[in-house]
Each structure stands twice: as structure tokens, then as C-alpha cells.
Amino acid sequence: MGLRLGLETAAARVVGSVSRAARRGGGTTLPGKLLWKVDPDAVDALAARLPAGAALFSATNGKTTTTAMAAGILERTHRLAWNRAGANLLSGVASALVSAHNSDLGLFEVDEAALPEAIARTHPRVLALGNLFRDQLDRYGELEVIAERWRAAVEALPAKTTLVVNADDPVVADLADGRARALRFGLDDARHSRPALQHAADSKYCLRCGAPYVYAAAYVGHLGDYRCAACGHARPALDVAARDIELVGMHGSRFRLVTPEGEIRVELALPGLYNVYNAVAASTLALALGTPLRDVQEGLAGFSAAFGRFERIPAGGKRIVMLLVKNPAGANEVLRTLETGVPPVLVLALNDAIADGRDVSWIWDVDFEPILGHLEHVVVSGERAAELGLRLLYGGLPEHALEVLPSLETALDRGLELVEAGTELVVLPTYTAMLRLRGILAERGLVRQYWEQGSP
């Protein structure tokens, strides 16, 4: 078995190298697909060889950023097998295992639908779950479908596996109910609460009795400090919490991280409450693996951004700020961050490829309205640019302020033309639009390809 596995992984590595050399991609999924086809049990065998085991992270929003944050912390003491390019299906996990050399710990972000099989294949030492929002309904179905699959997978976990959950998400928090080895994280600073749940919030009703939850604090979508007045079901006590949170506009954030091991001050170069959630999730995952608090603090302080997620890219005396948006909850938080200083020009790009979700009706649940009156010019682009432009006009954007340019390259150049030298162009793309835009910038020598991000 050892010789066979060695030959299989060597062949898969060659395929990845050829893919990169031929500029057909980064080899982030093809080696894993090949290995999976040849030997479906190879992932199990490769994962079993990791001396420190594996840690998995899954969520609707924040998978890539949270896992990259965790990598920044864990790389101080571990040699990681990590799907750094965000390929989070089983083929991506397999490819990361194939390309890992002398790694001792596996760190994998995992697609929500792929999570049950990833758990069965890698037998994780730590499983961390961030949130569940409506996303790609044409692919996943309703949120409850994914929740039930997660529940079955968690119930099958051995007692030795540590489960890390976001206690602020009612559905996710409930997965740890009654489990001995569990860590629960969340935010604890009502100053940053919204005045009420947003209309697009998902898990509004009690899991026990169906009555509406009452929120002492609603932070991001349905995430917050909830309680059912009818039966008493409530957010569990937090093991790891972010307190004294300071949001410094587009420049970053600060908070006090309170843990069973003590407290630290965290300085984060990323803006928004949603990135505080990502940082707390990454910290809790690292703590579950026995990481010292000092490593957590230094790892987060040195973190800048995952590709396409609040990435600042110099471009001819100007800068492009790229922030991925892909569903109502995530888009609303990005727009909430922009409200602190609305840019004069905005480029929005909407695609409907399989990786984005074919159904783009979610744009009608995004709260564009608070910023539309402050924008001087909006360029919409992508395969569904016309629908996006219509949504903005219905939201109150003056027609003279809207420009519809389906070509992503043309829209990017037009946006750069509209902003003044020394300023920033803010670009909000969906997933495949983000990859294409970064590909254009890579062709111009302005960024590295996404699969090279974080590579030596």
C-alpha cells in the first residue's frame, strides 16, 4: 500500500506541475481529482500520515479568510498541509495532501456540502464551524438541508474530536449541545449591535419551539445574543469572546480576546465586524490545537488578507480594493463597512457560474440603499450586469450615475479612469468575477496568481 500510494501521489504531483507550467491553472484541484479517480481511499491514507492530525473549518461566509488566519497562527509551530488557494471540495483537500511535503498538521477549509465526506476521510482532530447563511439555493437547497447533514456528521464524530462552534449562530451552536469536548466562540459587545434583525436574516425562530428569538444583540445577519422568550433556549456561554471591539473604518479593527487561557489585545488589519468573527473563529481553532496565546496574537497581527477578500492592489498610482460578495449576509456586511466612508466610485461585478450560484435573485435582499445616495458613479459588470444595474435603479441610484459594462476588463479600466490619482477604486465582485479580475491583474503583473498567494 505504501509503494502504491507513493506512486499515485508522485503521478498526481506531476499533473499539478504540468497544469501550472501550461498555464492551465494552479494545480489546486486536478491532482486531487486524478488521485480520487485512481484510488478513492488515498485521501484517508494521506491524512492518516499527518503526525499532528487534521483540523477542518467550514462556514457559509469566511472560510478562506478564517483558514488563512488560522494558518498564519499555526505556521509558527507547524508544517502545514493547507489548501491555501481556497479549493475546498474533496479534490482540493486531496490536492493539498498530495502537494504537502513533510507536513505534520493538516488545515483545510471545506465546502459546506462536502463537509460530511471530508470528516469521514480525514478524521479531524478539530472540527470548527463558523456560520450557516442562505447561499447558492440552486446548489445547496434551503439552509436546513445543510444543517441536517452537518448534524449527522457531527453526531458521528468520535468523543476525542474537539468541536469548535460559533455560539452566536443558533443552528451551529446547537450542534455542540451535550458534547464534552467543545469550544464556543462569539462576540460580546452590544455597542456594535444592529437595532433590529435585518429583513434577510435567516435563523430567526427557536430550534426548540418555533417562537421568534429575541435578540439582546444582533451583530451580523442572525448572529448574535439570542433567547427564546417562550421556552428559554438561548445562546450558550462563550468560551472565547471578542470584547471591547473597535472598528476603524476601512483601516482595520481592534478587540480584546478573552479565552480560558487568558486575554490578549488583537490588532487586525481587516475592517468590519465580520472579520472580527473570522479572527475569533481562527483563534479558537488554534487554541483547540493547544496553540499559545502569544502565537495567536502575533499571527493575527501579521495577517493582511486572503486573495480577493479586502485585498489592496497598487495600480498605476491608484489602488484597487477588492472585497468579495456572494450572498445577502456577506454583501450587507461589506456595505455596512463602506458606510463609514462611501467611495465616490464603485465597481460591482455579478456572475452566475456554478461556483457563484445560478440564481442571482439574492441581490434583491442586499441593502444597497444606504450607500446609493452617496455614490457619484457606479459601474456594473459581469454576466448578469443588466440585472444588477436594474436592482440599483430600483434602489434609488440615479440613472446618470450608472454605467453597464459586461466586460470585466473594460469595467475595471473604466473604474480606474474615474478615480483620481492617489485614491482607491473599490470593487465588489462575486466569486468567479473576482477570480477573473485577479487574473487580469496578474496578466498585467500587478498581483500573483491566487494559487501562489502565501507561497514561498
mmCIF file of C-alpha atoms in Angstrom, residues 6 20 56 66 74 78 90 116 128 132 177 199 221 235 237 243 257 272 288 300 415 421 428 430 434:
data_model
loop_
_atom_site.group_PDB
_atom_site.id
_atom_site.type_symbol
_atom_site.label_atom_id
_atom_site.label_comp_id
_atom_site.label_asym_id
_atom_site.label_seq_id
_atom_site.Cartn_x
_atom_site.Cartn_y
_atom_site.Cartn_z
ATOM 1 C CA GLY A 6 3.791 6.841 -3.218
ATOM 2 C CA ARG A 20 0.947 25.187 -13.771
ATOM 3 C CA LEU A 56 -11.244 21.358 9.312
ATOM 4 C CA THR A 66 -10.608 32.286 8.593
ATOM 5 C CA LEU A 74 -0.295 27.737 13.208
ATOM 6 C CA HIS A 78 3.648 23.508 12.476
ATOM 7 C CA LEU A 90 -12.639 16.931 -1.652
ATOM 8 C CA PRO A 116 -19.566 15.224 5.862
ATOM 9 C CA ALA A 128 -14.575 24.195 13.523
ATOM 10 C CA LEU A 132 -24.777 28.974 8.111
ATOM 11 C CA ASP A 177 -25.151 20.715 22.690
ATOM 12 C CA HIS A 199 -35.070 41.514 6.801
ATOM 13 C CA GLY A 221 -27.392 38.697 9.964
ATOM 14 C CA ARG A 235 -27.069 31.400 23.238
ATOM 15 C CA ALA A 237 -21.949 30.712 27.450
ATOM 16 C CA ARG A 243 -14.936 42.252 23.713
ATOM 17 C CA LEU A 257 -9.861 38.335 23.010
ATOM 18 C CA GLY A 272 -15.670 45.045 9.598
ATOM 19 C CA ALA A 288 -8.238 23.898 20.380
ATOM 20 C CA LEU A 300 -3.338 37.799 13.682
ATOM 21 C CA GLY A 415 -13.410 52.373 -12.833
ATOM 22 C CA ALA A 421 -4.591 59.575 -8.751
ATOM 23 C CA LEU A 428 -17.176 44.250 -5.175
ATOM 24 C CA THR A 430 -18.844 37.676 -6.899
ATOM 25 C CA MET A 434 -13.161 38.063 -8.554
#
